[in-house]
Tab-separated table of C-alpha atoms in Angstrom:
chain	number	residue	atom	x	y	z
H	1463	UNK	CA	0.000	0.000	0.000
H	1464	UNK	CA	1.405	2.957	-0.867
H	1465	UNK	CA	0.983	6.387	1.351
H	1466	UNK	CA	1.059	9.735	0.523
H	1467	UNK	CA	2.302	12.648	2.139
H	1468	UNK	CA	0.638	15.257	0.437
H	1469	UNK	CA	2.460	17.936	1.878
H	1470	UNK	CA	5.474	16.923	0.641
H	1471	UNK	CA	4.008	16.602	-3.353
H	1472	UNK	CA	3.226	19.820	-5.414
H	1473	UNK	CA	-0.487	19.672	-6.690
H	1474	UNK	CA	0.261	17.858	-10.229
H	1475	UNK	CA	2.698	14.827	-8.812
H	1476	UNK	CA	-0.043	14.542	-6.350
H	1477	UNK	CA	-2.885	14.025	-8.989
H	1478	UNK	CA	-1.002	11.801	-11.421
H	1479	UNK	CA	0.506	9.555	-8.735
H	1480	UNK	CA	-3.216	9.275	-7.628
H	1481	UNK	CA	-4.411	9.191	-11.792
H	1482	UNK	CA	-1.265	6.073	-11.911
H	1483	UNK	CA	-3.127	4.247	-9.060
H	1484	UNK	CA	-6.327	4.313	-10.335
H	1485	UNK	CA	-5.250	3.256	-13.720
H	1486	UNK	CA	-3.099	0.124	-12.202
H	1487	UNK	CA	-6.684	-1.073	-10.417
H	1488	UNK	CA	-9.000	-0.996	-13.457
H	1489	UNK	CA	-11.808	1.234	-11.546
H	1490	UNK	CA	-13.486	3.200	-12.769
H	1491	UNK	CA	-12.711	6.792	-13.736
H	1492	UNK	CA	-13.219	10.026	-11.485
H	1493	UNK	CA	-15.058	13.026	-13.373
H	1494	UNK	CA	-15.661	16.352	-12.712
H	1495	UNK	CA	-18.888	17.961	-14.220
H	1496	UNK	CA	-18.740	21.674	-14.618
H	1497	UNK	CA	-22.311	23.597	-14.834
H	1498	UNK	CA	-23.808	20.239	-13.655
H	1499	UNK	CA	-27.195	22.734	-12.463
H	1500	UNK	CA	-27.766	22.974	-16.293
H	1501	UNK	CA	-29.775	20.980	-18.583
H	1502	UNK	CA	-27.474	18.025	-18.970
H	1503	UNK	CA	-25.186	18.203	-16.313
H	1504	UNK	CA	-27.882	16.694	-13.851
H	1505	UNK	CA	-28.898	13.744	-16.566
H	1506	UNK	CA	-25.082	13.024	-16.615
H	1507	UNK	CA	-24.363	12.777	-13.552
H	1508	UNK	CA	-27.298	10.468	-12.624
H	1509	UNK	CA	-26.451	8.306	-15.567
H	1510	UNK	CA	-22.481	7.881	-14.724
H	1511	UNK	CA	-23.305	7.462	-11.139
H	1512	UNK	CA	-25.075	4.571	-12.045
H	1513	UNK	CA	-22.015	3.173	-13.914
H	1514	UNK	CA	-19.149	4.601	-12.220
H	1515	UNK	CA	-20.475	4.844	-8.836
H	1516	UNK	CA	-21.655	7.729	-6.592
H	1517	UNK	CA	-18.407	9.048	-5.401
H	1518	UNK	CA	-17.032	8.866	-8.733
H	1519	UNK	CA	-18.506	11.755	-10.005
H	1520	UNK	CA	-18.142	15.569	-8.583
H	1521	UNK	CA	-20.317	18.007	-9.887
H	1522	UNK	CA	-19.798	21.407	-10.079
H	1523	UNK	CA	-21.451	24.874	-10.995
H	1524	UNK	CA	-21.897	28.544	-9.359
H	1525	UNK	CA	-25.514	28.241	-7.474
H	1526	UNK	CA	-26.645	26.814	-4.208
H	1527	UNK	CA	-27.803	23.261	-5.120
H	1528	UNK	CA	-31.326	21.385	-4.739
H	1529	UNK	CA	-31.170	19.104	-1.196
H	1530	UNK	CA	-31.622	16.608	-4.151
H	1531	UNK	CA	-28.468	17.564	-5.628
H	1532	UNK	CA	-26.573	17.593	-2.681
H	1533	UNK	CA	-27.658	14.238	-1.531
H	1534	UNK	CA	-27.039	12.376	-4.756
H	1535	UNK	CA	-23.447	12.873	-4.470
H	1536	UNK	CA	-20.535	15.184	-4.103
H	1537	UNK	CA	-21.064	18.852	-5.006
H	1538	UNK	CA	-18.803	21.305	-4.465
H	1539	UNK	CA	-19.079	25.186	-5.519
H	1540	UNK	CA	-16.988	25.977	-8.894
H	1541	UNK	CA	-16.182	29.014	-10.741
H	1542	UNK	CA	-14.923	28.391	-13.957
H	1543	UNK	CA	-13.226	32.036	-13.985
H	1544	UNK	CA	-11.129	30.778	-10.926
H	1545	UNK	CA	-8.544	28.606	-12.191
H	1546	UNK	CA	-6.758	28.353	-8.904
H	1547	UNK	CA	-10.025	27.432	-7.150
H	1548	UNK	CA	-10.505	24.638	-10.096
H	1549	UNK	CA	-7.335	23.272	-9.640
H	1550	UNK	CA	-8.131	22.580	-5.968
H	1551	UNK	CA	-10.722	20.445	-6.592
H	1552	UNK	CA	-9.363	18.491	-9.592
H	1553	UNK	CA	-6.635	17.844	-7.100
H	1554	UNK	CA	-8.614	17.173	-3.810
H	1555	UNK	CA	-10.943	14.708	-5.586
H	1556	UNK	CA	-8.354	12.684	-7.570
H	1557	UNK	CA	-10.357	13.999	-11.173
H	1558	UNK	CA	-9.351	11.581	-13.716
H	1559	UNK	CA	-11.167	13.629	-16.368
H	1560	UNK	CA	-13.904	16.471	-16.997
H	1561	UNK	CA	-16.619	16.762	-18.872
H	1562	UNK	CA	-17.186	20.757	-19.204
H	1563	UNK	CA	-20.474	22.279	-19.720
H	1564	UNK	CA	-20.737	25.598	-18.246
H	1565	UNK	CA	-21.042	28.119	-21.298
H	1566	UNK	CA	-23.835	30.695	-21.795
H	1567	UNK	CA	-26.087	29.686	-24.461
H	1568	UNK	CA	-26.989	31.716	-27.940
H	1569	UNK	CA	-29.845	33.784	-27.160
H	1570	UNK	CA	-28.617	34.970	-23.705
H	1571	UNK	CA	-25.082	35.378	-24.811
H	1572	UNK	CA	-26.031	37.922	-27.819
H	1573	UNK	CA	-27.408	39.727	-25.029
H	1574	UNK	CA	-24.479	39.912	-23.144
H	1575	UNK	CA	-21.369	39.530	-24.906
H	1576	UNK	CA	-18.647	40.419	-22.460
H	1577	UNK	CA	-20.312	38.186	-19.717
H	1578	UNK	CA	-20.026	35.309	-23.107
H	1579	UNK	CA	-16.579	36.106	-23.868
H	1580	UNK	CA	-15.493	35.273	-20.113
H	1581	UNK	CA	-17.213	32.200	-19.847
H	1582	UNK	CA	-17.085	30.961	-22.699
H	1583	UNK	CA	-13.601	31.637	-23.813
H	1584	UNK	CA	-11.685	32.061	-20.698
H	1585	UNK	CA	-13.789	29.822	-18.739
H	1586	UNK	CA	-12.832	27.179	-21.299
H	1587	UNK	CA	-9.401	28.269	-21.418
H	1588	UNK	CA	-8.622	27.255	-17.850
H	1589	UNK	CA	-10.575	24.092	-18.286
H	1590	UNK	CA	-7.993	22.631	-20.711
H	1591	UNK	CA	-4.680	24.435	-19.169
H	1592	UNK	CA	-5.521	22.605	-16.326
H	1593	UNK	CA	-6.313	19.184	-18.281
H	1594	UNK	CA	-3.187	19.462	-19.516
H	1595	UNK	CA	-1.326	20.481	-16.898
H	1596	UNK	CA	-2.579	17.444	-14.965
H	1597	UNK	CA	-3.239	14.922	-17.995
H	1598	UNK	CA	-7.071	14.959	-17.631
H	1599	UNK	CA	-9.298	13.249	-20.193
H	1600	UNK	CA	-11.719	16.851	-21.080
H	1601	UNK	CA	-15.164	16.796	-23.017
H	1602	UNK	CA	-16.550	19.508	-24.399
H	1603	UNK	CA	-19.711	19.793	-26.315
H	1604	UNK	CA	-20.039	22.099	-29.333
H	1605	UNK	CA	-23.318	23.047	-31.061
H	1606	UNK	CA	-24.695	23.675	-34.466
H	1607	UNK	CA	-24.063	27.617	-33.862
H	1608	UNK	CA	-20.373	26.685	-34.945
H	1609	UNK	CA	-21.486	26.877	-38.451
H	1610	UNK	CA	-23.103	29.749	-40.246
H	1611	UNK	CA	-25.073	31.006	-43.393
H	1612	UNK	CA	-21.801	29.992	-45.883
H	1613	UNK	CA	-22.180	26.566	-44.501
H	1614	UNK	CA	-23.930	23.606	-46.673
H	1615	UNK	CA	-27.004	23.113	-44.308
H	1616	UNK	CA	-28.625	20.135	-45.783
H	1617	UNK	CA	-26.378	17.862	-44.934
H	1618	UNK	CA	-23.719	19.713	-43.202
H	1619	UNK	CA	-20.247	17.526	-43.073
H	1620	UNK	CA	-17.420	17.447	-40.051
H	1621	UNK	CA	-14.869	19.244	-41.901
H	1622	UNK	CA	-16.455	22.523	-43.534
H	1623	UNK	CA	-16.326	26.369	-43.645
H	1624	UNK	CA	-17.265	27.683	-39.985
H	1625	UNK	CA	-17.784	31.395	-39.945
H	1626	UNK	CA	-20.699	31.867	-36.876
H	1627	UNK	CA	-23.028	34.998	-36.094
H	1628	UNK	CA	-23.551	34.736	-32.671
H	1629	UNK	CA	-20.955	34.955	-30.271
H	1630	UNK	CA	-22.027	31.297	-28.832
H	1631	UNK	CA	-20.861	30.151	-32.078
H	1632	UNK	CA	-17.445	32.093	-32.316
H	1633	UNK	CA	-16.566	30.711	-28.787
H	1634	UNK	CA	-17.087	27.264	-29.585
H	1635	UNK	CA	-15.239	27.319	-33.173
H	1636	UNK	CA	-12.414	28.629	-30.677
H	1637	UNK	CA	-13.157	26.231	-28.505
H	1638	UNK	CA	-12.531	23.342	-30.863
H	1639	UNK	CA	-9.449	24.845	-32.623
H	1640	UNK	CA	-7.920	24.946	-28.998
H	1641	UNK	CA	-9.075	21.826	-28.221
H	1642	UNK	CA	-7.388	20.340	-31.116
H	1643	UNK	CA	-4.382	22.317	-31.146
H	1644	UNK	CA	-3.739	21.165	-27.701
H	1645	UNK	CA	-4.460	18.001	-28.735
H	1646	UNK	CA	-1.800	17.702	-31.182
H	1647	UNK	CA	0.698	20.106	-29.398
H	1648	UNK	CA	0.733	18.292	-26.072
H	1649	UNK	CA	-1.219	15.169	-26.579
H	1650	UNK	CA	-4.433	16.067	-24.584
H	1651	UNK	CA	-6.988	13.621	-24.709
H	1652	UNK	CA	-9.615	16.613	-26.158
H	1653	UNK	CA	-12.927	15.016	-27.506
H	1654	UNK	CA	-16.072	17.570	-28.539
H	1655	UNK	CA	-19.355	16.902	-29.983
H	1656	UNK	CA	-21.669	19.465	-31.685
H	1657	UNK	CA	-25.139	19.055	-30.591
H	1658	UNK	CA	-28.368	19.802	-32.155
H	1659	UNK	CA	-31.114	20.751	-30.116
H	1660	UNK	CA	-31.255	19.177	-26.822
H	1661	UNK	CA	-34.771	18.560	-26.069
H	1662	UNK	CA	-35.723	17.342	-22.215
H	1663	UNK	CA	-38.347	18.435	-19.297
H	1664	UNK	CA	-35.718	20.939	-18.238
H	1665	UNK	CA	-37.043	24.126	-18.513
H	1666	UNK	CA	-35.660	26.017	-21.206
H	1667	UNK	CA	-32.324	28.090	-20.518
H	1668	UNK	CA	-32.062	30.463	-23.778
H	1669	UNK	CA	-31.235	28.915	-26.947
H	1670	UNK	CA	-32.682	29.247	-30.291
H	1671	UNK	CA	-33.560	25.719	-30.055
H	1672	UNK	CA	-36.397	26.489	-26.871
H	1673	UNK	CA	-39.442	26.397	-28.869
H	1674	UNK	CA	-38.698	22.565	-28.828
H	1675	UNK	CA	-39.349	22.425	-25.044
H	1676	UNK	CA	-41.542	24.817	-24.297
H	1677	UNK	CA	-44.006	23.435	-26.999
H	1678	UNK	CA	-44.664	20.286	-24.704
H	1679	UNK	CA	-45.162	22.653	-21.198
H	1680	UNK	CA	-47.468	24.523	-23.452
H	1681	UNK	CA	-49.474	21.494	-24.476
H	1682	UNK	CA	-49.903	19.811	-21.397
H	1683	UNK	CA	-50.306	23.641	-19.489
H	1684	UNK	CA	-52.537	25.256	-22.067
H	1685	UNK	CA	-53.064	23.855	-24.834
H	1686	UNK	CA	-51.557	26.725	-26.913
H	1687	UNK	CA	-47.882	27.615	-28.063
H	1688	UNK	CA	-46.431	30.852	-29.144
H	1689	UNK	CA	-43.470	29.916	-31.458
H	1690	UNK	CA	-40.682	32.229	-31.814
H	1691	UNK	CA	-39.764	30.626	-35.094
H	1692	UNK	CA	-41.461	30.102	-38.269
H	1693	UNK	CA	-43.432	26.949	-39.053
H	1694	UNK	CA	-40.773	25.721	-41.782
H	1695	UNK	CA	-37.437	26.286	-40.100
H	1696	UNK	CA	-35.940	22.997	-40.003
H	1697	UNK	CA	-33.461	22.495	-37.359
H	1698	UNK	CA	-31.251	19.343	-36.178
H	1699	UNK	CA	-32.807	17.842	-32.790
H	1700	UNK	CA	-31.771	15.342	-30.104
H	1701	UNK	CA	-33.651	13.472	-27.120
H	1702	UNK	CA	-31.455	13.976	-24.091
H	1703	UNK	CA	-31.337	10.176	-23.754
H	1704	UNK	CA	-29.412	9.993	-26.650
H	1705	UNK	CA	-27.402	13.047	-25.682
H	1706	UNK	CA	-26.167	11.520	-22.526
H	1707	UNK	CA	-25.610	8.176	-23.910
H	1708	UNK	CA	-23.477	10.031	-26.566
H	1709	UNK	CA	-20.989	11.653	-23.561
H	1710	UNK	CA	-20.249	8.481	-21.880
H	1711	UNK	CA	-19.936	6.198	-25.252
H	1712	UNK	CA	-17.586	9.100	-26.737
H	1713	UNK	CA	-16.047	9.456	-23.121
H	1714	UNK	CA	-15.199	5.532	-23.412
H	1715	UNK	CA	-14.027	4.936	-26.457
H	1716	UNK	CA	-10.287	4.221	-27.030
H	1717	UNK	CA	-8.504	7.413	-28.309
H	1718	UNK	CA	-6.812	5.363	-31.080
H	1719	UNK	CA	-10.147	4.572	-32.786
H	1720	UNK	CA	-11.001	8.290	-32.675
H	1721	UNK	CA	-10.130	9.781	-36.583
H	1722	UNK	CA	-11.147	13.269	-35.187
H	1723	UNK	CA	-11.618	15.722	-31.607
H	1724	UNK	CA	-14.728	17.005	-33.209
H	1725	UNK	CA	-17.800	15.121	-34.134
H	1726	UNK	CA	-21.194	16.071	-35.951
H	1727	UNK	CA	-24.078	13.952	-34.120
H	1728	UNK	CA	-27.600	14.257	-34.530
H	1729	UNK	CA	-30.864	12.216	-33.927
H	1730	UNK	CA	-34.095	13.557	-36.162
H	1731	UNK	CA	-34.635	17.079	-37.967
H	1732	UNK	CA	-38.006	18.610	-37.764
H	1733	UNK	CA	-39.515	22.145	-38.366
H	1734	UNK	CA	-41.920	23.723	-35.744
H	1735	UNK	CA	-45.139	22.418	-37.852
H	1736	UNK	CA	-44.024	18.959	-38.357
H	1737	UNK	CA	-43.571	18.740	-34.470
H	1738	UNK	CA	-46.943	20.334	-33.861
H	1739	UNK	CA	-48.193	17.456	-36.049
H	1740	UNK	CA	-46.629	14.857	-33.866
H	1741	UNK	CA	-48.162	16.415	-30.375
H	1742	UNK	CA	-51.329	16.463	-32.044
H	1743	UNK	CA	-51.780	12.757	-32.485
H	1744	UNK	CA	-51.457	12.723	-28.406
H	1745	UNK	CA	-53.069	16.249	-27.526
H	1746	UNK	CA	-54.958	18.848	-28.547
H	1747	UNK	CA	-52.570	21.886	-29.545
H	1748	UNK	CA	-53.193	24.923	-31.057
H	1749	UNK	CA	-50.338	27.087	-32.105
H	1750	UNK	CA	-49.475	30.695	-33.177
H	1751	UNK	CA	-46.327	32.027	-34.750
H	1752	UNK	CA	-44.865	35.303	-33.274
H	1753	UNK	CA	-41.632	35.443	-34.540
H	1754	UNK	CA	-38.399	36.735	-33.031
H	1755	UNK	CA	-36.035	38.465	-35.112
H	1756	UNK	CA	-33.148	37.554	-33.191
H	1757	UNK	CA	-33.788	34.009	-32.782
H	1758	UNK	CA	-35.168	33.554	-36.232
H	1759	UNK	CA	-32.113	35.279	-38.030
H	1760	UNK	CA	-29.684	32.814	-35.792
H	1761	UNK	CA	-31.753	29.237	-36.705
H	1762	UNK	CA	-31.559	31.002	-40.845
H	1763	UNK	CA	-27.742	30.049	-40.522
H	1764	UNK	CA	-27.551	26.765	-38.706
H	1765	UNK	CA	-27.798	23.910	-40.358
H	1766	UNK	CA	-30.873	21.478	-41.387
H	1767	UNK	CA	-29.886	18.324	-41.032
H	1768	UNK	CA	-26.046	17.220	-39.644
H	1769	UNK	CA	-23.838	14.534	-41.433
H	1770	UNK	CA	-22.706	11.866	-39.207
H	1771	UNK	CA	-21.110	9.204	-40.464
H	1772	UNK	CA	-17.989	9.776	-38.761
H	1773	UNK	CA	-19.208	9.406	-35.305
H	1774	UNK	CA	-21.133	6.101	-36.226
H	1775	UNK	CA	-18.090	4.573	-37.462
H	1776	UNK	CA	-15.635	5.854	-35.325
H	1777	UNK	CA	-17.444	5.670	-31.652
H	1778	UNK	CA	-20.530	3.748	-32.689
H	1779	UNK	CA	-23.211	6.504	-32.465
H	1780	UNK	CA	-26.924	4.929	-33.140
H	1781	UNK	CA	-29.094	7.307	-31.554
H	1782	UNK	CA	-32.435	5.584	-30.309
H	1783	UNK	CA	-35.150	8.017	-30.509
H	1784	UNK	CA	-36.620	8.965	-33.754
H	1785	UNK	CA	-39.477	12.015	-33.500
H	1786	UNK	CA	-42.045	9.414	-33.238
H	1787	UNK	CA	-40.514	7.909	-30.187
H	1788	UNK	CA	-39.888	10.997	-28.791
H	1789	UNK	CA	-42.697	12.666	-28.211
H	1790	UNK	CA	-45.075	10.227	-26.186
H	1791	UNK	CA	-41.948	10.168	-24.001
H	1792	UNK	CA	-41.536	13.625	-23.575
H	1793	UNK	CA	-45.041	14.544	-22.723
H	1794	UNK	CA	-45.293	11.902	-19.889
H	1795	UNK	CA	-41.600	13.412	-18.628
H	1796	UNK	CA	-43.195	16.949	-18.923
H	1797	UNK	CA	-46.562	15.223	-16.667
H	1798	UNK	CA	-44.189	14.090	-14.331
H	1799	UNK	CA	-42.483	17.626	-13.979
H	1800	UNK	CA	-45.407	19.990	-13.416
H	1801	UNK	CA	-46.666	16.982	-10.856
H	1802	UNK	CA	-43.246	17.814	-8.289
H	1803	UNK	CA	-43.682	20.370	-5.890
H	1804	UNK	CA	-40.500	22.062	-6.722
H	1805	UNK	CA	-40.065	23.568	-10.377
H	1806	UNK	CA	-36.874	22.051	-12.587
H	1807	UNK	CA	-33.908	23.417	-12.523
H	1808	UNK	CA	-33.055	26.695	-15.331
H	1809	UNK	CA	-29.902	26.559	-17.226
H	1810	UNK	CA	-27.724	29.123	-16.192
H	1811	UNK	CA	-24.862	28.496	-18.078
């Protein structure tokens, strides 16, 4: 058995001697889950505490948890702007690697751009200094706002001109050029995917993509939606049980069988009146269109539908919900979330 004096080991011996150990046994990896309040960090967390164990897996993010939150596991308070606070926990709780998905979303961060610029960009920046300086595994997710109106839309491939609007976008083109740069400069283990529109019974958190959730509140609430977008823009669309499964699969997956950092993934397209169409074979809907300018001019340059071939090669991505499948789900979940006493969680970041 070997003991550790940790005063007597500077904070990155410390972690990889731990990293070494932990590797030797076989068990299971240790993650770290930044913005884990958000619309997927919860999902995760639940999923890979199933798999990895509840100990396993720390999650992180800037807001006074849930008692729910706090007793499904460790929590501990995270500012991705504090790199020295960040390091302290990747060091106190032995991270083996981090999944990172604190960013401020489209919408929101057109409204604040200096506020985006910090998170997103410097947030991100001492995400992966710290991955490398302490050989971390790091995830990041990018989005469909990495492309813009000079991209092909229907399909759109992995490899293609990026030139984004919105300052969502621009951060996550830079994060996946530093991602892959530090990749290839220091051997990081960096693996992104872009993601389409997540759809759960989270309530919506500011992306162009909301209309997608709030349509099955408004269903079960009222009966009537006001879309923001019009009936025939087609966007790319995910159930989050796919998106999850996605993380971990990606997450697990040898690095040698991985031809690329960044990965197109998608599940179903639809436009706003082909998923009215679906709801109303379960419930009665009726549906206006008030358009946002903002929001509409943003979905004009993402793409339609995503080209994934890569990812089902590479990792073996075979989503499982089709827009059919989806939807029965979703409106029991969305039941089941106005029945709680407490409301669900926003998405801050």
């Amino acid at each position: 058995m070997l003991v550790l004096n940790r005063s007597r080991l500077a904070a990155p011996a410390l972690l990889d001697c731990c990293r070494a150990m932990s590797t030797a046994e076989g068990t299971p990896p240790r993650t770290l889950i930044t913005g884990s309040l958000g619309q997927l960090g919860l999902t995760l967390a639940k999923e890979m505490r199933q798999r990895y164990g509840k100990e396993r897996v720390v999650c992180t993010d800037i807001r006074k948890p849930p008692k729910t939150v706090l007793q499904s596991g460790p929590y501990r308070y995270a500012n991705i702007l504090n790199k020295g606070g960040l390091e302290e926990i990747l060091v106190e709780n032995r991270i083996d690697q981090v999944v990172h998905f604190s960013a401020l979303l489209s919408a929101i961060g057109e409204q604040n751009v200096t506020l985006a610029l910090q998170v997103n960009i410097e947030g991100f920046h001492n995400i992966i200094d710290l991955c490398r300086t302490h050989d971390l595994k790091l995830f990041c997710p990018s989005t469909i706002g990495a492309f813009g109106p000079e991209t092909p839309r229907n399909p759109t491939p992995d490899l293609t001109i990026q030139r984004p609007k919105t300052i969502y976008g621009v951060s996550k083109v830079y994060m996946e050029l530093l991602g892959e740069y530090y990749h290839h400069r220091y051997g990081l283990d960096f693996r992104s995917a872009r993601f389409p529109g997540i759809i759960s019974a989270t309530t919506p958190g500011g992306g162009t993509t909301d209309y997608a959730v709030q349509i099955f509140y408004d269903a079960i609430e009222t009966g009537h939606h006001e879309c923001f977008l019009s009936p025939d823009t087609r966007l790319p669309m995910m159930y989050i049980s796919d998106c999850i499964e996605s993380v971990i699969q990606m997450m697990e997956c040898p690095q040698d069988e991985l031809s690329q950092r960044t990965y197109n993934i998608q599940a179903f397209s639809f436009t706003p009146e082909e998923i009215v169409a679906e709801i109303r074979k379960h419930v009665p809907l009726e549906v206006t269109y008030k358009i946002d300018p903002m929001r509409q001019k943003i979905a004009s340059t993402w793409p339609q539908v995503l080209e994934d071939t890569a990812a089902r090669k590479d990792w073996k991505w075979d989503p499982k919900y089709s827009l059919e499948k989806m939807v029965p789900y979703m409106l029991q979940k969305v039941r089941d979330q106005l029945s709680k006493d407490l409301p669900p969680p926003k998405e801050l970041f």
